[in-house]
């Protein structure tokens, strides 16, 4: 009888201890990722907005079909279901009048290779591919070299 009691007490204690250990393990265990050394459950403070320089330089392409960098600020340029500020200058109707580069024909092609009459849905969210010239350090290293034809 006494033996049984001791056994039960022991197993309960063990369960409690191991349960505690497991809950301790649910974090990042000291492993630092791109997110930084922050436990999974914690919402870390957002990074500061990157500064977009006033003077833009002519940054050359590193490969064919590279989306050109945006050489101007884009603060408060809305891209949503209702409005696309970028197209109000870069759309074919407005580009000449605004002195902006027209979006190229590739921006009208959908994923079935059909040429549409208006900008293709897959090119609607400009900032998926085009970025400003903010001084943002690369998050991971890269050994990519400019293709020969552009060297
Ligand atoms: C008020 C008009 C205007 C708006 C709005 C605008 N742009 Fe521009 N953009 C220009 C002009 C003008 C140029 C020509 C280069 C310059 O700034 O001197 C240009 C240049 C560019 C270029 C470089 C093109 C090349 O051939 O190198 C890209 C890319 C670009 N804009 C993307 C965007 C994106 C993306 C948005 C929306 C977030 C946007 N632009 C909103 C006027 C505008
Ligand atoms: C899926 C990626 C992608 C998206 C989304 C995208 N672009 Fe592009 N854009 C490119 C690539 C790649 C190029 C260069 C090759 C080409 O012309 O297709 C380019 C070229 C351009 C150019 C230069 C055209 C020229 O004749 O030199 C302008 C301006 C431009 N994009 C504006 C925009 C605007 C404005 C939007 C949003 C309405 C947009 N892009 C959305 C990938 C994209």
JSON list of C-alpha atoms and ligand atoms in Angstrom, two decimals:
[
{"chain": "A", "resi": 1, "resn": "UNK", "atom": "CA", "xyz": [0.00, 0.00, 0.00]},
{"chain": "A", "resi": 2, "resn": "UNK", "atom": "CA", "xyz": [2.71, 2.42, 1.05]},
{"chain": "A", "resi": 3, "resn": "UNK", "atom": "CA", "xyz": [4.79, 1.42, -1.99]},
{"chain": "A", "resi": 4, "resn": "UNK", "atom": "CA", "xyz": [1.90, 2.20, -4.31]},
{"chain": "A", "resi": 5, "resn": "UNK", "atom": "CA", "xyz": [1.41, 5.64, -2.73]},
{"chain": "A", "resi": 6, "resn": "UNK", "atom": "CA", "xyz": [5.06, 6.51, -3.16]},
{"chain": "A", "resi": 7, "resn": "UNK", "atom": "CA", "xyz": [4.95, 5.36, -6.77]},
{"chain": "A", "resi": 8, "resn": "UNK", "atom": "CA", "xyz": [1.88, 7.49, -7.52]},
{"chain": "A", "resi": 9, "resn": "UNK", "atom": "CA", "xyz": [3.42, 10.54, -5.85]},
{"chain": "A", "resi": 10, "resn": "UNK", "atom": "CA", "xyz": [6.61, 10.03, -7.80]},
{"chain": "A", "resi": 11, "resn": "UNK", "atom": "CA", "xyz": [4.87, 9.70, -11.15]},
{"chain": "A", "resi": 12, "resn": "UNK", "atom": "CA", "xyz": [2.77, 12.82, -10.49]},
{"chain": "A", "resi": 13, "resn": "UNK", "atom": "CA", "xyz": [5.90, 14.76, -9.60]},
{"chain": "A", "resi": 14, "resn": "UNK", "atom": "CA", "xyz": [7.64, 13.49, -12.72]},
{"chain": "A", "resi": 15, "resn": "UNK", "atom": "CA", "xyz": [4.70, 14.46, -14.94]},
{"chain": "A", "resi": 16, "resn": "UNK", "atom": "CA", "xyz": [4.66, 17.95, -13.44]},
{"chain": "A", "resi": 17, "resn": "UNK", "atom": "CA", "xyz": [8.40, 18.42, -13.90]},
{"chain": "A", "resi": 18, "resn": "UNK", "atom": "CA", "xyz": [8.45, 17.13, -17.50]},
{"chain": "A", "resi": 19, "resn": "UNK", "atom": "CA", "xyz": [5.37, 19.21, -18.35]},
{"chain": "A", "resi": 20, "resn": "UNK", "atom": "CA", "xyz": [7.19, 22.25, -17.06]},
{"chain": "A", "resi": 21, "resn": "UNK", "atom": "CA", "xyz": [10.26, 21.38, -19.10]},
{"chain": "A", "resi": 22, "resn": "UNK", "atom": "CA", "xyz": [8.18, 21.04, -22.28]},
{"chain": "A", "resi": 23, "resn": "UNK", "atom": "CA", "xyz": [6.52, 24.41, -21.75]},
{"chain": "A", "resi": 24, "resn": "UNK", "atom": "CA", "xyz": [9.99, 25.90, -21.29]},
{"chain": "A", "resi": 25, "resn": "UNK", "atom": "CA", "xyz": [11.02, 24.44, -24.66]},
{"chain": "A", "resi": 26, "resn": "UNK", "atom": "CA", "xyz": [8.25, 26.07, -26.67]},
{"chain": "A", "resi": 27, "resn": "UNK", "atom": "CA", "xyz": [10.24, 29.29, -27.13]},
{"chain": "A", "resi": 28, "resn": "UNK", "atom": "CA", "xyz": [13.16, 29.71, -29.51]},
{"chain": "A", "resi": 29, "resn": "UNK", "atom": "CA", "xyz": [15.65, 28.04, -27.18]},
{"chain": "A", "resi": 30, "resn": "UNK", "atom": "CA", "xyz": [18.16, 30.83, -27.65]},
{"chain": "A", "resi": 31, "resn": "UNK", "atom": "CA", "xyz": [18.25, 30.43, -31.43]},
{"chain": "A", "resi": 32, "resn": "UNK", "atom": "CA", "xyz": [18.43, 33.76, -33.22]},
{"chain": "A", "resi": 33, "resn": "UNK", "atom": "CA", "xyz": [16.65, 34.06, -36.57]},
{"chain": "A", "resi": 34, "resn": "UNK", "atom": "CA", "xyz": [15.92, 36.99, -38.93]},
{"chain": "A", "resi": 35, "resn": "UNK", "atom": "CA", "xyz": [13.23, 37.88, -36.43]},
{"chain": "A", "resi": 36, "resn": "UNK", "atom": "CA", "xyz": [15.92, 38.44, -33.82]},
{"chain": "A", "resi": 37, "resn": "UNK", "atom": "CA", "xyz": [16.32, 36.85, -30.41]},
{"chain": "A", "resi": 38, "resn": "UNK", "atom": "CA", "xyz": [12.62, 37.09, -29.54]},
{"chain": "A", "resi": 39, "resn": "UNK", "atom": "CA", "xyz": [10.43, 34.34, -28.07]},
{"chain": "A", "resi": 40, "resn": "UNK", "atom": "CA", "xyz": [7.73, 33.06, -30.42]},
{"chain": "A", "resi": 41, "resn": "UNK", "atom": "CA", "xyz": [4.86, 34.20, -28.20]},
{"chain": "A", "resi": 42, "resn": "UNK", "atom": "CA", "xyz": [6.18, 37.76, -28.06]},
{"chain": "A", "resi": 43, "resn": "UNK", "atom": "CA", "xyz": [5.19, 40.40, -30.60]},
{"chain": "A", "resi": 44, "resn": "UNK", "atom": "CA", "xyz": [8.40, 42.28, -31.15]},
{"chain": "A", "resi": 45, "resn": "UNK", "atom": "CA", "xyz": [8.39, 46.03, -31.81]},
{"chain": "A", "resi": 46, "resn": "UNK", "atom": "CA", "xyz": [8.25, 46.89, -35.52]},
{"chain": "A", "resi": 47, "resn": "UNK", "atom": "CA", "xyz": [11.44, 48.05, -37.24]},
{"chain": "A", "resi": 48, "resn": "UNK", "atom": "CA", "xyz": [11.77, 51.75, -37.92]},
{"chain": "A", "resi": 49, "resn": "UNK", "atom": "CA", "xyz": [10.75, 52.83, -41.41]},
{"chain": "A", "resi": 50, "resn": "UNK", "atom": "CA", "xyz": [13.71, 53.03, -43.77]},
{"chain": "A", "resi": 51, "resn": "UNK", "atom": "CA", "xyz": [14.67, 56.47, -44.98]},
{"chain": "A", "resi": 52, "resn": "UNK", "atom": "CA", "xyz": [14.23, 57.00, -48.73]},
{"chain": "A", "resi": 53, "resn": "UNK", "atom": "CA", "xyz": [17.01, 59.35, -49.90]},
{"chain": "A", "resi": 54, "resn": "UNK", "atom": "CA", "xyz": [16.03, 62.55, -51.70]},
{"chain": "A", "resi": 55, "resn": "UNK", "atom": "CA", "xyz": [18.82, 62.27, -54.25]},
{"chain": "A", "resi": 56, "resn": "UNK", "atom": "CA", "xyz": [18.37, 59.13, -56.25]},
{"chain": "A", "resi": 57, "resn": "UNK", "atom": "CA", "xyz": [21.24, 57.58, -58.15]},
{"chain": "A", "resi": 58, "resn": "UNK", "atom": "CA", "xyz": [21.09, 55.69, -61.39]},
{"chain": "A", "resi": 59, "resn": "UNK", "atom": "CA", "xyz": [21.43, 52.11, -60.20]},
{"chain": "A", "resi": 60, "resn": "UNK", "atom": "CA", "xyz": [22.22, 49.74, -63.03]},
{"chain": "A", "resi": 61, "resn": "UNK", "atom": "CA", "xyz": [20.57, 46.36, -63.47]},
{"chain": "A", "resi": 62, "resn": "UNK", "atom": "CA", "xyz": [22.35, 43.19, -62.43]},
{"chain": "A", "resi": 63, "resn": "UNK", "atom": "CA", "xyz": [20.37, 40.89, -64.70]},
{"chain": "A", "resi": 64, "resn": "UNK", "atom": "CA", "xyz": [18.01, 41.00, -67.65]},
{"chain": "A", "resi": 65, "resn": "UNK", "atom": "CA", "xyz": [14.36, 41.41, -66.60]},
{"chain": "A", "resi": 66, "resn": "UNK", "atom": "CA", "xyz": [15.24, 43.00, -63.29]},
{"chain": "A", "resi": 67, "resn": "UNK", "atom": "CA", "xyz": [12.46, 45.30, -62.08]},
{"chain": "A", "resi": 68, "resn": "UNK", "atom": "CA", "xyz": [13.99, 48.81, -62.07]},
{"chain": "A", "resi": 69, "resn": "UNK", "atom": "CA", "xyz": [14.32, 50.49, -58.67]},
{"chain": "A", "resi": 70, "resn": "UNK", "atom": "CA", "xyz": [11.91, 53.34, -57.97]},
{"chain": "A", "resi": 71, "resn": "UNK", "atom": "CA", "xyz": [13.85, 56.62, -58.24]},
{"chain": "A", "resi": 72, "resn": "UNK", "atom": "CA", "xyz": [11.39, 58.70, -56.18]},
{"chain": "A", "resi": 73, "resn": "UNK", "atom": "CA", "xyz": [9.65, 58.63, -52.81]},
{"chain": "A", "resi": 74, "resn": "UNK", "atom": "CA", "xyz": [6.39, 56.66, -52.55]},
{"chain": "A", "resi": 75, "resn": "UNK", "atom": "CA", "xyz": [5.07, 57.91, -49.23]},
{"chain": "A", "resi": 76, "resn": "UNK", "atom": "CA", "xyz": [1.25, 57.71, -49.04]},
{"chain": "A", "resi": 77, "resn": "UNK", "atom": "CA", "xyz": [0.94, 56.34, -52.57]},
{"chain": "A", "resi": 78, "resn": "UNK", "atom": "CA", "xyz": [-2.10, 54.11, -52.15]},
{"chain": "A", "resi": 79, "resn": "UNK", "atom": "CA", "xyz": [-2.32, 50.73, -53.85]},
{"chain": "A", "resi": 80, "resn": "UNK", "atom": "CA", "xyz": [-5.62, 49.11, -52.96]},
{"chain": "A", "resi": 81, "resn": "UNK", "atom": "CA", "xyz": [-8.80, 47.67, -54.42]},
{"chain": "A", "resi": 82, "resn": "UNK", "atom": "CA", "xyz": [-10.07, 51.18, -55.10]},
{"chain": "A", "resi": 83, "resn": "UNK", "atom": "CA", "xyz": [-6.99, 53.05, -56.20]},
{"chain": "A", "resi": 84, "resn": "UNK", "atom": "CA", "xyz": [-3.52, 52.58, -57.64]},
{"chain": "A", "resi": 85, "resn": "UNK", "atom": "CA", "xyz": [-1.56, 55.79, -57.29]},
{"chain": "A", "resi": 86, "resn": "UNK", "atom": "CA", "xyz": [1.37, 54.42, -59.31]},
{"chain": "A", "resi": 87, "resn": "UNK", "atom": "CA", "xyz": [-0.82, 53.91, -62.36]},
{"chain": "A", "resi": 88, "resn": "UNK", "atom": "CA", "xyz": [-2.03, 57.50, -62.18]},
{"chain": "A", "resi": 89, "resn": "UNK", "atom": "CA", "xyz": [1.45, 58.40, -63.47]},
{"chain": "A", "resi": 90, "resn": "UNK", "atom": "CA", "xyz": [2.76, 55.20, -65.02]},
{"chain": "A", "resi": 91, "resn": "UNK", "atom": "CA", "xyz": [-0.42, 53.99, -66.73]},
{"chain": "A", "resi": 92, "resn": "UNK", "atom": "CA", "xyz": [-0.40, 54.37, -70.51]},
{"chain": "A", "resi": 93, "resn": "UNK", "atom": "CA", "xyz": [-3.09, 57.04, -70.49]},
{"chain": "A", "resi": 94, "resn": "UNK", "atom": "CA", "xyz": [-1.26, 59.35, -68.07]},
{"chain": "A", "resi": 95, "resn": "UNK", "atom": "CA", "xyz": [2.44, 58.61, -68.50]},
{"chain": "A", "resi": 96, "resn": "UNK", "atom": "CA", "xyz": [3.20, 61.12, -71.24]},
{"chain": "A", "resi": 97, "resn": "UNK", "atom": "CA", "xyz": [1.41, 63.96, -69.51]},
{"chain": "A", "resi": 98, "resn": "UNK", "atom": "CA", "xyz": [3.13, 63.12, -66.16]},
{"chain": "A", "resi": 99, "resn": "UNK", "atom": "CA", "xyz": [6.57, 62.68, -67.72]},
{"chain": "A", "resi": 100, "resn": "UNK", "atom": "CA", "xyz": [6.80, 59.17, -66.26]},
{"chain": "A", "resi": 101, "resn": "UNK", "atom": "CA", "xyz": [7.93, 55.90, -67.87]},
{"chain": "A", "resi": 102, "resn": "UNK", "atom": "CA", "xyz": [5.03, 53.84, -69.18]},
{"chain": "A", "resi": 103, "resn": "UNK", "atom": "CA", "xyz": [4.63, 50.41, -67.61]},
{"chain": "A", "resi": 104, "resn": "UNK", "atom": "CA", "xyz": [6.04, 48.02, -70.22]},
{"chain": "A", "resi": 105, "resn": "UNK", "atom": "CA", "xyz": [3.97, 45.57, -72.26]},
{"chain": "A", "resi": 106, "resn": "UNK", "atom": "CA", "xyz": [4.92, 42.73, -69.91]},
{"chain": "A", "resi": 107, "resn": "UNK", "atom": "CA", "xyz": [2.65, 44.36, -67.33]},
{"chain": "A", "resi": 108, "resn": "UNK", "atom": "CA", "xyz": [-0.39, 43.54, -69.47]},
{"chain": "A", "resi": 109, "resn": "UNK", "atom": "CA", "xyz": [0.33, 39.83, -69.83]},
{"chain": "A", "resi": 110, "resn": "UNK", "atom": "CA", "xyz": [-1.50, 37.38, -67.59]},
{"chain": "A", "resi": 111, "resn": "UNK", "atom": "CA", "xyz": [-0.26, 33.99, -66.50]},
{"chain": "A", "resi": 112, "resn": "UNK", "atom": "CA", "xyz": [-1.76, 32.30, -69.55]},
{"chain": "A", "resi": 113, "resn": "UNK", "atom": "CA", "xyz": [0.39, 34.54, -71.75]},
{"chain": "A", "resi": 114, "resn": "UNK", "atom": "CA", "xyz": [-2.65, 36.48, -72.91]},
{"chain": "A", "resi": 115, "resn": "UNK", "atom": "CA", "xyz": [-2.19, 40.21, -73.46]},
{"chain": "A", "resi": 116, "resn": "UNK", "atom": "CA", "xyz": [-4.94, 42.08, -71.60]},
{"chain": "A", "resi": 117, "resn": "UNK", "atom": "CA", "xyz": [-6.38, 45.52, -72.35]},
{"chain": "A", "resi": 118, "resn": "UNK", "atom": "CA", "xyz": [-5.43, 46.76, -68.88]},
{"chain": "A", "resi": 119, "resn": "UNK", "atom": "CA", "xyz": [-2.71, 46.06, -66.34]},
{"chain": "A", "resi": 120, "resn": "UNK", "atom": "CA", "xyz": [-2.60, 42.36, -65.45]},
{"chain": "A", "resi": 121, "resn": "UNK", "atom": "CA", "xyz": [-3.74, 41.41, -61.94]},
{"chain": "A", "resi": 122, "resn": "UNK", "atom": "CA", "xyz": [-0.35, 39.85, -61.29]},
{"chain": "A", "resi": 123, "resn": "UNK", "atom": "CA", "xyz": [1.32, 43.22, -61.96]},
{"chain": "A", "resi": 124, "resn": "UNK", "atom": "CA", "xyz": [-1.15, 45.31, -59.99]},
{"chain": "A", "resi": 125, "resn": "UNK", "atom": "CA", "xyz": [0.75, 45.38, -56.69]},
{"chain": "A", "resi": 126, "resn": "UNK", "atom": "CA", "xyz": [3.78, 47.27, -57.96]},
{"chain": "A", "resi": 127, "resn": "UNK", "atom": "CA", "xyz": [5.73, 47.06, -54.70]},
{"chain": "A", "resi": 128, "resn": "UNK", "atom": "CA", "xyz": [5.90, 43.29, -54.91]},
{"chain": "A", "resi": 129, "resn": "UNK", "atom": "CA", "xyz": [8.71, 43.81, -57.42]},
{"chain": "A", "resi": 130, "resn": "UNK", "atom": "CA", "xyz": [9.70, 47.49, -57.45]},
{"chain": "A", "resi": 131, "resn": "UNK", "atom": "CA", "xyz": [11.37, 48.98, -54.39]},
{"chain": "A", "resi": 132, "resn": "UNK", "atom": "CA", "xyz": [12.71, 52.38, -53.46]},
{"chain": "A", "resi": 133, "resn": "UNK", "atom": "CA", "xyz": [16.39, 53.09, -53.09]},
{"chain": "A", "resi": 134, "resn": "UNK", "atom": "CA", "xyz": [16.25, 53.05, -49.30]},
{"chain": "A", "resi": 135, "resn": "UNK", "atom": "CA", "xyz": [19.53, 52.04, -47.69]},
{"chain": "A", "resi": 136, "resn": "UNK", "atom": "CA", "xyz": [18.39, 48.64, -46.45]},
{"chain": "A", "resi": 137, "resn": "UNK", "atom": "CA", "xyz": [21.10, 46.17, -45.49]},
{"chain": "A", "resi": 138, "resn": "UNK", "atom": "CA", "xyz": [20.57, 42.72, -47.04]},
{"chain": "A", "resi": 139, "resn": "UNK", "atom": "CA", "xyz": [19.06, 40.31, -44.49]},
{"chain": "A", "resi": 140, "resn": "UNK", "atom": "CA", "xyz": [21.05, 37.38, -45.83]},
{"chain": "A", "resi": 141, "resn": "UNK", "atom": "CA", "xyz": [24.30, 37.23, -47.77]},
{"chain": "A", "resi": 142, "resn": "UNK", "atom": "CA", "xyz": [24.42, 36.68, -51.52]},
{"chain": "A", "resi": 143, "resn": "UNK", "atom": "CA", "xyz": [27.25, 35.85, -53.88]},
{"chain": "A", "resi": 144, "resn": "UNK", "atom": "CA", "xyz": [25.24, 36.80, -56.99]},
{"chain": "A", "resi": 145, "resn": "UNK", "atom": "CA", "xyz": [27.34, 38.42, -59.70]},
{"chain": "A", "resi": 146, "resn": "UNK", "atom": "CA", "xyz": [26.11, 40.63, -62.50]},
{"chain": "A", "resi": 147, "resn": "UNK", "atom": "CA", "xyz": [25.43, 38.58, -65.62]},
{"chain": "A", "resi": 148, "resn": "UNK", "atom": "CA", "xyz": [28.18, 38.70, -68.27]},
{"chain": "A", "resi": 149, "resn": "UNK", "atom": "CA", "xyz": [26.11, 40.54, -70.86]},
{"chain": "A", "resi": 150, "resn": "UNK", "atom": "CA", "xyz": [25.68, 43.48, -68.47]},
{"chain": "A", "resi": 151, "resn": "UNK", "atom": "CA", "xyz": [29.26, 43.59, -67.12]},
{"chain": "B", "resi": 1, "resn": "LIG", "atom": "C1", "xyz": [3.39, 61.76, -59.47]},
{"chain": "B", "resi": 1, "resn": "LIG", "atom": "C2", "xyz": [3.73, 60.81, -60.51]},
{"chain": "B", "resi": 1, "resn": "LIG", "atom": "C3", "xyz": [4.29, 59.46, -60.10]},
{"chain": "B", "resi": 1, "resn": "LIG", "atom": "C4", "xyz": [3.76, 58.54, -59.24]},
{"chain": "B", "resi": 1, "resn": "LIG", "atom": "C5", "xyz": [2.48, 58.65, -58.43]},
{"chain": "B", "resi": 1, "resn": "LIG", "atom": "C6", "xyz": [4.64, 57.40, -59.26]},
{"chain": "B", "resi": 1, "resn": "LIG", "atom": "N1", "xyz": [5.69, 57.63, -60.09]},
{"chain": "B", "resi": 1, "resn": "LIG", "atom": "FE1", "xyz": [7.18, 56.33, -60.56]},
{"chain": "B", "resi": 1, "resn": "LIG", "atom": "N2", "xyz": [8.09, 57.75, -61.72]},
{"chain": "B", "resi": 1, "resn": "LIG", "atom": "C7", "xyz": [7.57, 58.99, -62.00]},
{"chain": "B", "resi": 1, "resn": "LIG", "atom": "C8", "xyz": [8.48, 59.71, -62.88]},
{"chain": "B", "resi": 1, "resn": "LIG", "atom": "C9", "xyz": [8.27, 61.13, -63.42]},
{"chain": "B", "resi": 1, "resn": "LIG", "atom": "C10", "xyz": [9.57, 58.85, -63.13]},
{"chain": "B", "resi": 1, "resn": "LIG", "atom": "C11", "xyz": [10.79, 59.13, -64.00]},
{"chain": "B", "resi": 1, "resn": "LIG", "atom": "C12", "xyz": [12.05, 59.12, -63.24]},
{"chain": "B", "resi": 1, "resn": "LIG", "atom": "C13", "xyz": [12.25, 60.28, -62.29]},
{"chain": "B", "resi": 1, "resn": "LIG", "atom": "O1", "xyz": [11.66, 60.31, -61.18]},
{"chain": "B", "resi": 1, "resn": "LIG", "atom": "O2", "xyz": [13.05, 61.15, -62.57]},
{"chain": "B", "resi": 1, "resn": "LIG", "atom": "C14", "xyz": [9.28, 57.61, -62.37]},
{"chain": "B", "resi": 1, "resn": "LIG", "atom": "C15", "xyz": [10.10, 56.51, -62.37]},
{"chain": "B", "resi": 1, "resn": "LIG", "atom": "C16", "xyz": [9.73, 55.27, -61.86]},
{"chain": "B", "resi": 1, "resn": "LIG", "atom": "C17", "xyz": [10.46, 54.02, -62.05]},
{"chain": "B", "resi": 1, "resn": "LIG", "atom": "C18", "xyz": [11.76, 53.85, -62.84]},
{"chain": "B", "resi": 1, "resn": "LIG", "atom": "C19", "xyz": [11.45, 53.51, -64.26]},
{"chain": "B", "resi": 1, "resn": "LIG", "atom": "C20", "xyz": [12.71, 53.20, -65.07]},
{"chain": "B", "resi": 1, "resn": "LIG", "atom": "O3", "xyz": [12.58, 53.00, -66.27]},
{"chain": "B", "resi": 1, "resn": "LIG", "atom": "O4", "xyz": [13.80, 53.11, -64.50]},
{"chain": "B", "resi": 1, "resn": "LIG", "atom": "C21", "xyz": [9.78, 53.05, -61.40]},
{"chain": "B", "resi": 1, "resn": "LIG", "atom": "C22", "xyz": [10.14, 51.59, -61.30]},
{"chain": "B", "resi": 1, "resn": "LIG", "atom": "C23", "xyz": [8.63, 53.67, -60.76]},
{"chain": "B", "resi": 1, "resn": "LIG", "atom": "N3", "xyz": [8.63, 55.01, -61.06]},
{"chain": "B", "resi": 1, "resn": "LIG", "atom": "C24", "xyz": [7.70, 53.00, -60.00]},
{"chain": "B", "resi": 1, "resn": "LIG", "atom": "C25", "xyz": [6.65, 53.61, -59.34]},
{"chain": "B", "resi": 1, "resn": "LIG", "atom": "C26", "xyz": [5.79, 52.93, -58.40]},
{"chain": "B", "resi": 1, "resn": "LIG", "atom": "C27", "xyz": [5.88, 51.46, -58.02]},
{"chain": "B", "resi": 1, "resn": "LIG", "atom": "C28", "xyz": [4.89, 53.85, -57.94]},
{"chain": "B", "resi": 1, "resn": "LIG", "atom": "C29", "xyz": [3.81, 53.68, -56.91]},
{"chain": "B", "resi": 1, "resn": "LIG", "atom": "C30", "xyz": [4.24, 53.19, -55.61]},
{"chain": "B", "resi": 1, "resn": "LIG", "atom": "C31", "xyz": [5.17, 55.10, -58.64]},
{"chain": "B", "resi": 1, "resn": "LIG", "atom": "N4", "xyz": [6.27, 54.91, -59.44]},
{"chain": "B", "resi": 1, "resn": "LIG", "atom": "C32", "xyz": [4.43, 56.25, -58.49]},
{"chain": "B", "resi": 1, "resn": "LIG", "atom": "C33", "xyz": [6.38, 59.50, -61.54]},
{"chain": "B", "resi": 1, "resn": "LIG", "atom": "C34", "xyz": [5.52, 58.88, -60.64]},
{"chain": "B", "resi": 2, "resn": "LIG", "atom": "C1", "xyz": [5.77, 40.74, -60.87]},
{"chain": "B", "resi": 2, "resn": "LIG", "atom": "C2", "xyz": [6.72, 41.82, -60.80]},
{"chain": "B", "resi": 2, "resn": "LIG", "atom": "C3", "xyz": [6.29, 43.21, -61.20]},
{"chain": "B", "resi": 2, "resn": "LIG", "atom": "C4", "xyz": [5.19, 43.91, -60.78]},
{"chain": "B", "resi": 2, "resn": "LIG", "atom": "C5", "xyz": [4.10, 43.47, -59.82]},
{"chain": "B", "resi": 2, "resn": "LIG", "atom": "C6", "xyz": [5.28, 45.21, -61.42]},
{"chain": "B", "resi": 2, "resn": "LIG", "atom": "N1", "xyz": [6.40, 45.28, -62.19]},
{"chain": "B", "resi": 2, "resn": "LIG", "atom": "FE1", "xyz": [7.06, 46.89, -63.23]},
{"chain": "B", "resi": 2, "resn": "LIG", "atom": "N2", "xyz": [8.59, 45.80, -63.99]},
{"chain": "B", "resi": 2, "resn": "LIG", "atom": "C7", "xyz": [8.89, 44.50, -63.64]},
{"chain": "B", "resi": 2, "resn": "LIG", "atom": "C8", "xyz": [10.01, 44.04, -64.43]},
{"chain": "B", "resi": 2, "resn": "LIG", "atom": "C9", "xyz": [10.63, 42.65, -64.36]},
{"chain": "B", "resi": 2, "resn": "LIG", "atom": "C10", "xyz": [10.41, 45.12, -65.26]},
{"chain": "B", "resi": 2, "resn": "LIG", "atom": "C11", "xyz": [11.55, 45.14, -66.30]},
{"chain": "B", "resi": 2, "resn": "LIG", "atom": "C12", "xyz": [11.26, 44.28, -67.49]},
{"chain": "B", "resi": 2, "resn": "LIG", "atom": "C13", "xyz": [9.93, 44.58, -68.06]},
{"chain": "B", "resi": 2, "resn": "LIG", "atom": "O1", "xyz": [9.75, 45.67, -68.62]},
{"chain": "B", "resi": 2, "resn": "LIG", "atom": "O2", "xyz": [9.04, 43.75, -67.89]},
{"chain": "B", "resi": 2, "resn": "LIG", "atom": "C14", "xyz": [9.48, 46.20, -64.96]},
{"chain": "B", "resi": 2, "resn": "LIG", "atom": "C15", "xyz": [9.53, 47.45, -65.54]},
{"chain": "B", "resi": 2, "resn": "LIG", "atom": "C16", "xyz": [8.79, 48.56, -65.12]},
{"chain": "B", "resi": 2, "resn": "LIG", "atom": "C17", "xyz": [8.96, 49.91, -65.61]},
{"chain": "B", "resi": 2, "resn": "LIG", "atom": "C18", "xyz": [9.97, 50.36, -66.65]},
{"chain": "B", "resi": 2, "resn": "LIG", "atom": "C19", "xyz": [9.41, 50.13, -68.02]},
{"chain": "B", "resi": 2, "resn": "LIG", "atom": "C20", "xyz": [10.38, 50.45, -69.11]},
{"chain": "B", "resi": 2, "resn": "LIG", "atom": "O3", "xyz": [9.92, 50.55, -70.26]},
{"chain": "B", "resi": 2, "resn": "LIG", "atom": "O4", "xyz": [11.57, 50.59, -68.85]},
{"chain": "B", "resi": 2, "resn": "LIG", "atom": "C21", "xyz": [8.05, 50.69, -64.96]},
{"chain": "B", "resi": 2, "resn": "LIG", "atom": "C22", "xyz": [7.84, 52.17, -65.10]},
{"chain": "B", "resi": 2, "resn": "LIG", "atom": "C23", "xyz": [7.29, 49.82, -64.09]},
{"chain": "B", "resi": 2, "resn": "LIG", "atom": "N3", "xyz": [7.75, 48.52, -64.21]},
{"chain": "B", "resi": 2, "resn": "LIG", "atom": "C24", "xyz": [6.26, 50.23, -63.28]},
{"chain": "B", "resi": 2, "resn": "LIG", "atom": "C25", "xyz": [5.41, 49.37, -62.58]},
{"chain": "B", "resi": 2, "resn": "LIG", "atom": "C26", "xyz": [4.18, 49.78, -61.93]},
{"chain": "B", "resi": 2, "resn": "LIG", "atom": "C27", "xyz": [3.67, 51.19, -61.85]},
{"chain": "B", "resi": 2, "resn": "LIG", "atom": "C28", "xyz": [3.63, 48.64, -61.39]},
{"chain": "B", "resi": 2, "resn": "LIG", "atom": "C29", "xyz": [2.30, 48.51, -60.68]},
{"chain": "B", "resi": 2, "resn": "LIG", "atom": "C30", "xyz": [1.12, 48.90, -61.43]},
{"chain": "B", "resi": 2, "resn": "LIG", "atom": "C31", "xyz": [4.53, 47.53, -61.68]},
{"chain": "B", "resi": 2, "resn": "LIG", "atom": "N4", "xyz": [5.58, 48.01, -62.43]},
{"chain": "B", "resi": 2, "resn": "LIG", "atom": "C32", "xyz": [4.34, 46.22, -61.27]},
{"chain": "B", "resi": 2, "resn": "LIG", "atom": "C33", "xyz": [8.24, 43.74, -62.71]},
{"chain": "B", "resi": 2, "resn": "LIG", "atom": "C34", "xyz": [7.04, 44.08, -62.08]}
]
